[in-house]
N, CA and C atoms as an extended XYZ file, in Angstrom:
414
Properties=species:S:1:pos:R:3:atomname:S:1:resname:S:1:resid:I:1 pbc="F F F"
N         0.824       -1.193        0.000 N   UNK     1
C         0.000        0.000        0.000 CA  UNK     1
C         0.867        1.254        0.000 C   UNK     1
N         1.722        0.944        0.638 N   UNK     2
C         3.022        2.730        0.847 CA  UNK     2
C         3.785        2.706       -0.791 C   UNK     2
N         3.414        2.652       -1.868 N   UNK     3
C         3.471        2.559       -3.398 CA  UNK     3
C         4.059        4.517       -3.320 C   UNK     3
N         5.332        4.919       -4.221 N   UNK     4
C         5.588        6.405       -3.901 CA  UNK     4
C         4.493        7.668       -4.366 C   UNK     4
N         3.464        6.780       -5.069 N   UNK     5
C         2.457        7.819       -5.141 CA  UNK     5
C         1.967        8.521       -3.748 C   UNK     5
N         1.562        9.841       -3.620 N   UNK     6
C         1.678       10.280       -2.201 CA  UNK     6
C        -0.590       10.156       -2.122 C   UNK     6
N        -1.237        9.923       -3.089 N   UNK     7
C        -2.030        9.062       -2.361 CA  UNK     7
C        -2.142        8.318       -2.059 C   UNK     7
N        -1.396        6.899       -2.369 N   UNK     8
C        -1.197        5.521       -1.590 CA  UNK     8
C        -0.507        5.685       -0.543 C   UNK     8
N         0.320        6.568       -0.233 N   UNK     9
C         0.969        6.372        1.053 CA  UNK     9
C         0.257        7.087        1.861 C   UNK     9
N        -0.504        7.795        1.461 N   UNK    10
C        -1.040        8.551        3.163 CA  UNK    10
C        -2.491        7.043        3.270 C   UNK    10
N        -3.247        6.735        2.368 N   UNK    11
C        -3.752        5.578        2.727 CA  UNK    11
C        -3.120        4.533        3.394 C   UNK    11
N        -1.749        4.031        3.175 N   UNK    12
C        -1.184        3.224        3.911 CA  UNK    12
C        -0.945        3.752        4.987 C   UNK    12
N        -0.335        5.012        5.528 N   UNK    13
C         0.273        5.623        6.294 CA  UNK    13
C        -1.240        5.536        7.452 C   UNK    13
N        -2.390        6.016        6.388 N   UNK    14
C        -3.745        6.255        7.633 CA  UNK    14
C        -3.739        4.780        7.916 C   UNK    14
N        -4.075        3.418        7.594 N   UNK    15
C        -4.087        2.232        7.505 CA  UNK    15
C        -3.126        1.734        8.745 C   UNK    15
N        -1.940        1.766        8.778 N   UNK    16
C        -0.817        1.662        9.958 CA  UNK    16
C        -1.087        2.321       11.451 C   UNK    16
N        -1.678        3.778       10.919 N   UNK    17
C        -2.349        4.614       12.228 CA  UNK    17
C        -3.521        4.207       12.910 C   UNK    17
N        -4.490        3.632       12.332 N   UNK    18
C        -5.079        2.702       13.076 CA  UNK    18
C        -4.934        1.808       14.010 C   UNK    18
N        -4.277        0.713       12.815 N   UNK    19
C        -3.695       -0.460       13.644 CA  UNK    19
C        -2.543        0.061       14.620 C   UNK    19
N        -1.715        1.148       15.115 N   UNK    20
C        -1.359        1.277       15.962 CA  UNK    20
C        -1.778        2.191       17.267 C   UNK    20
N        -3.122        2.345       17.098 N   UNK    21
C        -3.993        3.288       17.421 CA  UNK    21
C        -5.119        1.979       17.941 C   UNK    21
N        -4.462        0.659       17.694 N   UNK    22
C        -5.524       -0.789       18.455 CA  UNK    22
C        -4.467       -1.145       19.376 C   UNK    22
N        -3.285       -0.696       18.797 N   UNK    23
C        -2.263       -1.818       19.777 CA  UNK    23
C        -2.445       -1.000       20.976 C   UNK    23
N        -2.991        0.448       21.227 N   UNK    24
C        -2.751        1.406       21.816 CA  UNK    24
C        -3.736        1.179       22.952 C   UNK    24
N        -4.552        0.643       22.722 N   UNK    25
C        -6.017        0.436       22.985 CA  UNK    25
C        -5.889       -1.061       23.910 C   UNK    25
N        -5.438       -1.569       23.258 N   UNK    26
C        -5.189       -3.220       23.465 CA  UNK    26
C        -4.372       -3.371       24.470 C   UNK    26
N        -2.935       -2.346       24.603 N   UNK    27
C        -2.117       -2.269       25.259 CA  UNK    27
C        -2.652       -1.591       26.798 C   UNK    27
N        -3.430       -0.673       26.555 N   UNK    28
C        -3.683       -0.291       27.573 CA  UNK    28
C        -4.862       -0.779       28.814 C   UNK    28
N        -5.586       -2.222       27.913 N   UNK    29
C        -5.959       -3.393       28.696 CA  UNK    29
C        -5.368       -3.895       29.579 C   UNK    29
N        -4.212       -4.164       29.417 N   UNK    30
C        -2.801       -4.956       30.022 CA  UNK    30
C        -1.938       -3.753       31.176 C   UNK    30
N        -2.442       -2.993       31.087 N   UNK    31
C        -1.433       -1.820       31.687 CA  UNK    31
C        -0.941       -2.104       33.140 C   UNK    31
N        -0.194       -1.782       33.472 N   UNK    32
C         0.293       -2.159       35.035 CA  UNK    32
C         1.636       -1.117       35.167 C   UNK    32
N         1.502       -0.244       35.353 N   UNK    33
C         2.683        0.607       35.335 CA  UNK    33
C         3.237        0.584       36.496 C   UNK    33
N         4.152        0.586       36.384 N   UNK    34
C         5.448        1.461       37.659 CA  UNK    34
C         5.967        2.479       37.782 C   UNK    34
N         6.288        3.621       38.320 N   UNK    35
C         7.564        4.648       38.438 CA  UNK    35
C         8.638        4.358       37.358 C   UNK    35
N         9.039        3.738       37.034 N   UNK    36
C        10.333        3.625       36.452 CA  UNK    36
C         9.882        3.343       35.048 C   UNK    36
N         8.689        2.242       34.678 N   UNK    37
C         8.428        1.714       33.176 CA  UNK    37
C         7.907        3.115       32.469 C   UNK    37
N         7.146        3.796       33.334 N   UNK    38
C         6.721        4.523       33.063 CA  UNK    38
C         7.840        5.937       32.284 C   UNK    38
N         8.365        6.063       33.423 N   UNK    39
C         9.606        7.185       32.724 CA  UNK    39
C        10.439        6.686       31.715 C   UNK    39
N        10.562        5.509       31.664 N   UNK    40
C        11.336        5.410       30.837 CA  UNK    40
C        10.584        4.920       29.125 C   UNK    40
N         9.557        5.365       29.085 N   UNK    41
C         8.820        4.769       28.043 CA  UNK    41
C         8.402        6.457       27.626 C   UNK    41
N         8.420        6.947       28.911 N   UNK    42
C         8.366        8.284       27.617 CA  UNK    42
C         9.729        8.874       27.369 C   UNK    42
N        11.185        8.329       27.664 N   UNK    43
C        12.203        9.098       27.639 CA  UNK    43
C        12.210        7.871       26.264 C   UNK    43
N        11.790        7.100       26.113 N   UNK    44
C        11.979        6.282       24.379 CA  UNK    44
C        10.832        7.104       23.678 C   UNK    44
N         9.554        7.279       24.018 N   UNK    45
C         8.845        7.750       23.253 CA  UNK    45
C         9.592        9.740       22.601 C   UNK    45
N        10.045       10.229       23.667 N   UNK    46
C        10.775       11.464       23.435 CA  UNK    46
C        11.662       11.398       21.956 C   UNK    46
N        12.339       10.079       22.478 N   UNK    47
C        13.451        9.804       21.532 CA  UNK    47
C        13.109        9.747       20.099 C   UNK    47
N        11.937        9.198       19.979 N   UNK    48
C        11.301        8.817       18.622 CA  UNK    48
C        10.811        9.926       17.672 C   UNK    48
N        10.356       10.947       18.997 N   UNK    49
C         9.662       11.967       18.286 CA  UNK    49
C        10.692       12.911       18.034 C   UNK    49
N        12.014       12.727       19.148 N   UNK    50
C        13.582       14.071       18.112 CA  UNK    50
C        13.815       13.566       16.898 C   UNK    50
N        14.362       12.005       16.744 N   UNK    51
C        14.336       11.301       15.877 CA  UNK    51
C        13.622       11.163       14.788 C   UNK    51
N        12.118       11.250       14.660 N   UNK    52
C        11.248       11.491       13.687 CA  UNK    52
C        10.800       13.231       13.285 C   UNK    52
N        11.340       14.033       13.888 N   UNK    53
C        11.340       15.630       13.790 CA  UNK    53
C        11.856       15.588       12.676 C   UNK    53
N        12.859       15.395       12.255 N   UNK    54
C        14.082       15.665       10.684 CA  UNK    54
C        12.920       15.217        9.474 C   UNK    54
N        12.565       14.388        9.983 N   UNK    55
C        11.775       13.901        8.815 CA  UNK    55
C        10.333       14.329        8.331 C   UNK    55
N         9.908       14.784        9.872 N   UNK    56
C         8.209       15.812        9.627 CA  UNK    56
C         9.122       17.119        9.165 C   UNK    56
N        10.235       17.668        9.324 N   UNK    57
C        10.338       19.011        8.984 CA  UNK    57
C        10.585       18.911        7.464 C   UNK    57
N        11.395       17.886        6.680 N   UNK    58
C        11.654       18.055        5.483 CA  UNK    58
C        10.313       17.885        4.659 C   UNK    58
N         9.155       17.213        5.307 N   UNK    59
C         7.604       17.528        4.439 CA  UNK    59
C         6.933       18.741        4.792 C   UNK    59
N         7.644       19.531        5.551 N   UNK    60
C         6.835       20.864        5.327 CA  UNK    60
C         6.489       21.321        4.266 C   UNK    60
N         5.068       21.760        4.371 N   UNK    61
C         4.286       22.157        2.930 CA  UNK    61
C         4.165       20.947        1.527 C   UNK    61
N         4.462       19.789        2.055 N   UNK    62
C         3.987       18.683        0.854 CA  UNK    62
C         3.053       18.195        1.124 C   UNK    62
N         2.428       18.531        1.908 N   UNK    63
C         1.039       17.971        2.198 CA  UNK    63
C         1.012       16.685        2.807 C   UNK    63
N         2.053       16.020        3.438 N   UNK    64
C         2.450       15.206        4.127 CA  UNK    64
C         2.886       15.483        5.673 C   UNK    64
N         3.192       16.413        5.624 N   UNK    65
C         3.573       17.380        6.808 CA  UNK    65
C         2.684       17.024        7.768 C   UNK    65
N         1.108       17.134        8.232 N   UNK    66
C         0.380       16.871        9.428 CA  UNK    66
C         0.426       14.850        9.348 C   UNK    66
N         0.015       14.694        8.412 N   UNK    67
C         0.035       13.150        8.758 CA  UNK    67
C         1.390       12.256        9.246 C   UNK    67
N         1.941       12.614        8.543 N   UNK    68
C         3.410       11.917        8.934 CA  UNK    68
C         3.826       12.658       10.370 C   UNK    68
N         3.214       13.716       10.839 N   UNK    69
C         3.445       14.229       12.325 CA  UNK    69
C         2.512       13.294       13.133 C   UNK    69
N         1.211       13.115       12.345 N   UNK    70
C         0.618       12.343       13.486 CA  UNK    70
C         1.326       10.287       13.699 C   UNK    70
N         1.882       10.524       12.667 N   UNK    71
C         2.114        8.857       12.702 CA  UNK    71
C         3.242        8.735       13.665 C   UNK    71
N         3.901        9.807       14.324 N   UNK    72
C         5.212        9.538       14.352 CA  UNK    72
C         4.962        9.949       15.798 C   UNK    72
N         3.284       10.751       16.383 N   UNK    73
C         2.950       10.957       17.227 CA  UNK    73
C         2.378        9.199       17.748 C   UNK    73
N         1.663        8.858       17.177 N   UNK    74
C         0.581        7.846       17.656 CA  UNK    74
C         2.077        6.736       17.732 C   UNK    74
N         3.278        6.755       17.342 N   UNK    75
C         3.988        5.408       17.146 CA  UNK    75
C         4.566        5.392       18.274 C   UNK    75
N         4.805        6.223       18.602 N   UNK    76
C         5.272        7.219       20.100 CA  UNK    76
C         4.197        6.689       21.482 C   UNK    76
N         3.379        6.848       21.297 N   UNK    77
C         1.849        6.165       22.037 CA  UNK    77
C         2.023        5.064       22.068 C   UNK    77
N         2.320        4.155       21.333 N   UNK    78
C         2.168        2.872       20.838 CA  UNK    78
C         3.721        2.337       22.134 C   UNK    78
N         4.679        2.909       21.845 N   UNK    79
C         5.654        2.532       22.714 CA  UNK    79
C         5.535        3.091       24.490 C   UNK    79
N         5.132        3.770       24.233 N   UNK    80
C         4.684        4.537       25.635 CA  UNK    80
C         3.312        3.180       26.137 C   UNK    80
N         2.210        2.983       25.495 N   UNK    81
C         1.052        1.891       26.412 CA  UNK    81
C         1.917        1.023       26.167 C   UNK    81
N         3.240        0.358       25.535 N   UNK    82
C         3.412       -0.616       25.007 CA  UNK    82
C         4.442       -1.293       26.503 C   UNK    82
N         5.546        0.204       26.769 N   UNK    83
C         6.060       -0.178       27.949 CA  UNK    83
C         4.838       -0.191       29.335 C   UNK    83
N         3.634        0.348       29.164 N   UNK    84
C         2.807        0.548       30.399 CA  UNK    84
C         2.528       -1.154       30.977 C   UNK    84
N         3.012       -2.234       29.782 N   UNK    85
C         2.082       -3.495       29.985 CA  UNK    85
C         3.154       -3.588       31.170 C   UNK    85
N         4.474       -3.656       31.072 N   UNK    86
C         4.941       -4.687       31.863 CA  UNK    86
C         5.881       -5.747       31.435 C   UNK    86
N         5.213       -5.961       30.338 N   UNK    87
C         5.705       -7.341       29.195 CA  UNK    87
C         7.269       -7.204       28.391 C   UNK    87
N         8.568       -7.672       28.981 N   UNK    88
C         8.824       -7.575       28.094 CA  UNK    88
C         9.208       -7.460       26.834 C   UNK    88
N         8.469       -8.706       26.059 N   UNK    89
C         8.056       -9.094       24.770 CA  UNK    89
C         7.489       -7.604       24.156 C   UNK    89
N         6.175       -7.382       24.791 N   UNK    90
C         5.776       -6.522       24.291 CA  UNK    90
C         6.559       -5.437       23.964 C   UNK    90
N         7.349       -4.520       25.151 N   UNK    91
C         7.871       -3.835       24.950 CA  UNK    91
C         8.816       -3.902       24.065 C   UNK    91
N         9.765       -4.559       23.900 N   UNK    92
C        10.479       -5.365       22.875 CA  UNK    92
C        10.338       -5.114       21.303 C   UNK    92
N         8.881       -5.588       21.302 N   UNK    93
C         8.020       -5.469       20.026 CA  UNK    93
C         7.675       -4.188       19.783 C   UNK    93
N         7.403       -3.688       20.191 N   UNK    94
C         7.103       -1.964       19.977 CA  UNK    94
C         8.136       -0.751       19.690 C   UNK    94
N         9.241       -1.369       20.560 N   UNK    95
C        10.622       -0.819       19.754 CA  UNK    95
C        11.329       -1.518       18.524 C   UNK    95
N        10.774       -2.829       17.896 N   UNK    96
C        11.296       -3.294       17.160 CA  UNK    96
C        10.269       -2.429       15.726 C   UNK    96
N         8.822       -2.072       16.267 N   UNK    97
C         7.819       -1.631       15.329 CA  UNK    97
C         8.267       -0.367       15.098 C   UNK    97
N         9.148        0.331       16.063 N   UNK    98
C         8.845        1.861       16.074 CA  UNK    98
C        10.909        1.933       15.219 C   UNK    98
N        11.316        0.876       15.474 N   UNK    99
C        12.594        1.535       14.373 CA  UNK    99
C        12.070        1.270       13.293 C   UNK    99
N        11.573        0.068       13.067 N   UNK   100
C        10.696       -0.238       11.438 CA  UNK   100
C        10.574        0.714       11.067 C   UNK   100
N         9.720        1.388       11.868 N   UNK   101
C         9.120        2.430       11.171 CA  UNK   101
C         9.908        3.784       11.116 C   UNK   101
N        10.989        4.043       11.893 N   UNK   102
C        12.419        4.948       11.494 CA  UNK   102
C        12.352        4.835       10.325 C   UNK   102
N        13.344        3.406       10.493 N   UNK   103
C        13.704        2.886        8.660 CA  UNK   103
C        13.129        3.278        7.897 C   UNK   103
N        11.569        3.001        7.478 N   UNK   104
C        10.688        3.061        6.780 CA  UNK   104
C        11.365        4.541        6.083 C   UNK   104
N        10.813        5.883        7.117 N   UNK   105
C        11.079        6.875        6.997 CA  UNK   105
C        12.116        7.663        6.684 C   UNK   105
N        13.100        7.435        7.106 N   UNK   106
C        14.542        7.638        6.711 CA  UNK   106
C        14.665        7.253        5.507 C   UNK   106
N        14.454        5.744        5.084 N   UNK   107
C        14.857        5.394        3.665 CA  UNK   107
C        13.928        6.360        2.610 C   UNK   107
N        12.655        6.809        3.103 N   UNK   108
C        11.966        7.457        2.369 CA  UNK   108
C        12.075        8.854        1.877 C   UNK   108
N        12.184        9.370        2.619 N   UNK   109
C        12.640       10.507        3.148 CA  UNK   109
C        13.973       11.603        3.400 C   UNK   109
N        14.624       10.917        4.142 N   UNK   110
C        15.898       11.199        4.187 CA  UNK   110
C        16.987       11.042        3.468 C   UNK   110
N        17.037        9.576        2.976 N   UNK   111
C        17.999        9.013        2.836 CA  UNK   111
C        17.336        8.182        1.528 C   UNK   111
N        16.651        8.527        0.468 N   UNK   112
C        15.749        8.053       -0.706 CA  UNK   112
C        16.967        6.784       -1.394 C   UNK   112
N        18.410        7.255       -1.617 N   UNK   113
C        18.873        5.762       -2.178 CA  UNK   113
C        18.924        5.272       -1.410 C   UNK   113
N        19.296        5.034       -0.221 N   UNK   114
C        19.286        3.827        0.729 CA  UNK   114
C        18.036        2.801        0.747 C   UNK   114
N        18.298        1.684        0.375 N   UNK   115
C        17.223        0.540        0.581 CA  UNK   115
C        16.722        0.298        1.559 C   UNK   115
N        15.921        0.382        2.483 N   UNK   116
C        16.498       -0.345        3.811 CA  UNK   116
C        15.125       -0.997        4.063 C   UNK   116
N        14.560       -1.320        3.152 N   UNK   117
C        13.621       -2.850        3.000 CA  UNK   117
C        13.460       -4.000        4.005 C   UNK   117
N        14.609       -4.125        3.676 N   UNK   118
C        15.422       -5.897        4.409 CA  UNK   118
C        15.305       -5.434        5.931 C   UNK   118
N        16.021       -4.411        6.593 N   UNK   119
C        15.793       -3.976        7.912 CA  UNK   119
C        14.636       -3.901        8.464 C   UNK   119
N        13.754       -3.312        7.590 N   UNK   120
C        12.609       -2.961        7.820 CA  UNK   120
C        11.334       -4.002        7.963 C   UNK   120
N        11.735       -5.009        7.268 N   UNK   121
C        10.638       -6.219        7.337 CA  UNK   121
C        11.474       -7.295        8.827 C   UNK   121
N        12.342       -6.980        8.425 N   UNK   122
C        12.831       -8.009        9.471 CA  UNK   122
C        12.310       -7.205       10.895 C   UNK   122
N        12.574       -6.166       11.213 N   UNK   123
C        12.474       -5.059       12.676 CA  UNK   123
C        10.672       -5.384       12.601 C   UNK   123
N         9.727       -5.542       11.402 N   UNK   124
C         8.464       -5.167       11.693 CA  UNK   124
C         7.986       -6.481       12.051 C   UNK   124
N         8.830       -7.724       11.608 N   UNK   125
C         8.554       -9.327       11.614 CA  UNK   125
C         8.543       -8.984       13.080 C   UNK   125
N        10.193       -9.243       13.404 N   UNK   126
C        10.369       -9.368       14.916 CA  UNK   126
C         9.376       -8.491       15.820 C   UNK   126
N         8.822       -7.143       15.723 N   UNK   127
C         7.853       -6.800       16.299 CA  UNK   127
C         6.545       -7.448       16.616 C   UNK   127
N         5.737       -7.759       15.378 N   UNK   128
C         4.861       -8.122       15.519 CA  UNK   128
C         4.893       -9.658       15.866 C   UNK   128
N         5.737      -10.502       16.130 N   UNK   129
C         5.752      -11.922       16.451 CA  UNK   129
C         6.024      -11.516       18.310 C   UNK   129
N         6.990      -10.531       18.538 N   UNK   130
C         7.078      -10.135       20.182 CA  UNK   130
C         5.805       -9.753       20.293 C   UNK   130
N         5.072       -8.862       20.087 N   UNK   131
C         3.965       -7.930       20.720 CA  UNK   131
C         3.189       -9.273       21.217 C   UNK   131
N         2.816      -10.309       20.025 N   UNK   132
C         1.778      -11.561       19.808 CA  UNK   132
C         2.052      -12.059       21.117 C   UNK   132
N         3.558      -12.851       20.920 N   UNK   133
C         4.238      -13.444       22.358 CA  UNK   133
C         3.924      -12.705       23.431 C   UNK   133
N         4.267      -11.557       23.761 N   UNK   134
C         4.051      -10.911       24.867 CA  UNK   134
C         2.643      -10.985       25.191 C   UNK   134
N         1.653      -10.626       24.506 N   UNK   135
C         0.149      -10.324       24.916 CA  UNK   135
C        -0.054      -11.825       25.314 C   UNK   135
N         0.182      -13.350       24.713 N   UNK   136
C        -0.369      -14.318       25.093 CA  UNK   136
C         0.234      -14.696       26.349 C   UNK   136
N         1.874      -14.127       26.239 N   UNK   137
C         2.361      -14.721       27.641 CA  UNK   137
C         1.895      -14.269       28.907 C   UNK   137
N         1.867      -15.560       29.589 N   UNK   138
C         0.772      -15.662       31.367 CA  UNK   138
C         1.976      -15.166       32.307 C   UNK   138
């Protein structure tokens, strides 16, 4: 669905925001926080969003600019309920989803010859097989 036409990608892009906008939801079923998971899930979520700044600033004015702010907001969320579980598989998985999705961006964006495909399926595999593990594990 993320095809470089920039209407397929904000469909994919809205499509991803969802589904991490369930894990968000899902995650916060499971929640059990502490003092410490807690801070430190927004000092990763912080990280994501300096880290993903370079890349909302170079779509200023392409009309990509608010969405790709919100994705990079909600992915941020996603690691933040993700450390709230406790799990950590889950947590695990949510930083493996949220460099994916660096990659993703960087290669897109930033860094347009760089491939980084292969990273990127592998970081989103390993995510989503942790998150699974984590949520089933008792």
């Amino acid at each position: 669905v993320l095809l470089p036409q920039v209407d397929q990608f904000v469909v994919g892009l809205a499509a991803f925001l969802v589904g991490h906008l369930a894990y968000s939801v899902a995650f916060a079923t499971l929640w059990s926080p502490s003092a410490w998971l807690v801070v430190g899930a927004v000092g990763v979520a912080a990280l994501i969003w300096t880290v993903g700044r370079p890349i909302e600033r170079t779509l200023r004015g392409s009309g990509l600019h608010l969405p790709v702010l919100a994705y990079i907001a909600v992915t941020a969320l996603v690691v933040v309920t993700g450390a709230g579980t406790g799990r950590v598989l889950i947590i695990v998985g949510t930083l493996a989803f949220a460099a994916s999705d660096g990659l993703l961006g960087a290669g897109r964006f930033l860094q347009p010859s760089r491939d980084p495909r292969v990273g990127v399926h592998v970081l989103y595999q390993l995510g989503q097989a942790t998150i699974v593990l984590g949520a089933i594990a008792t």
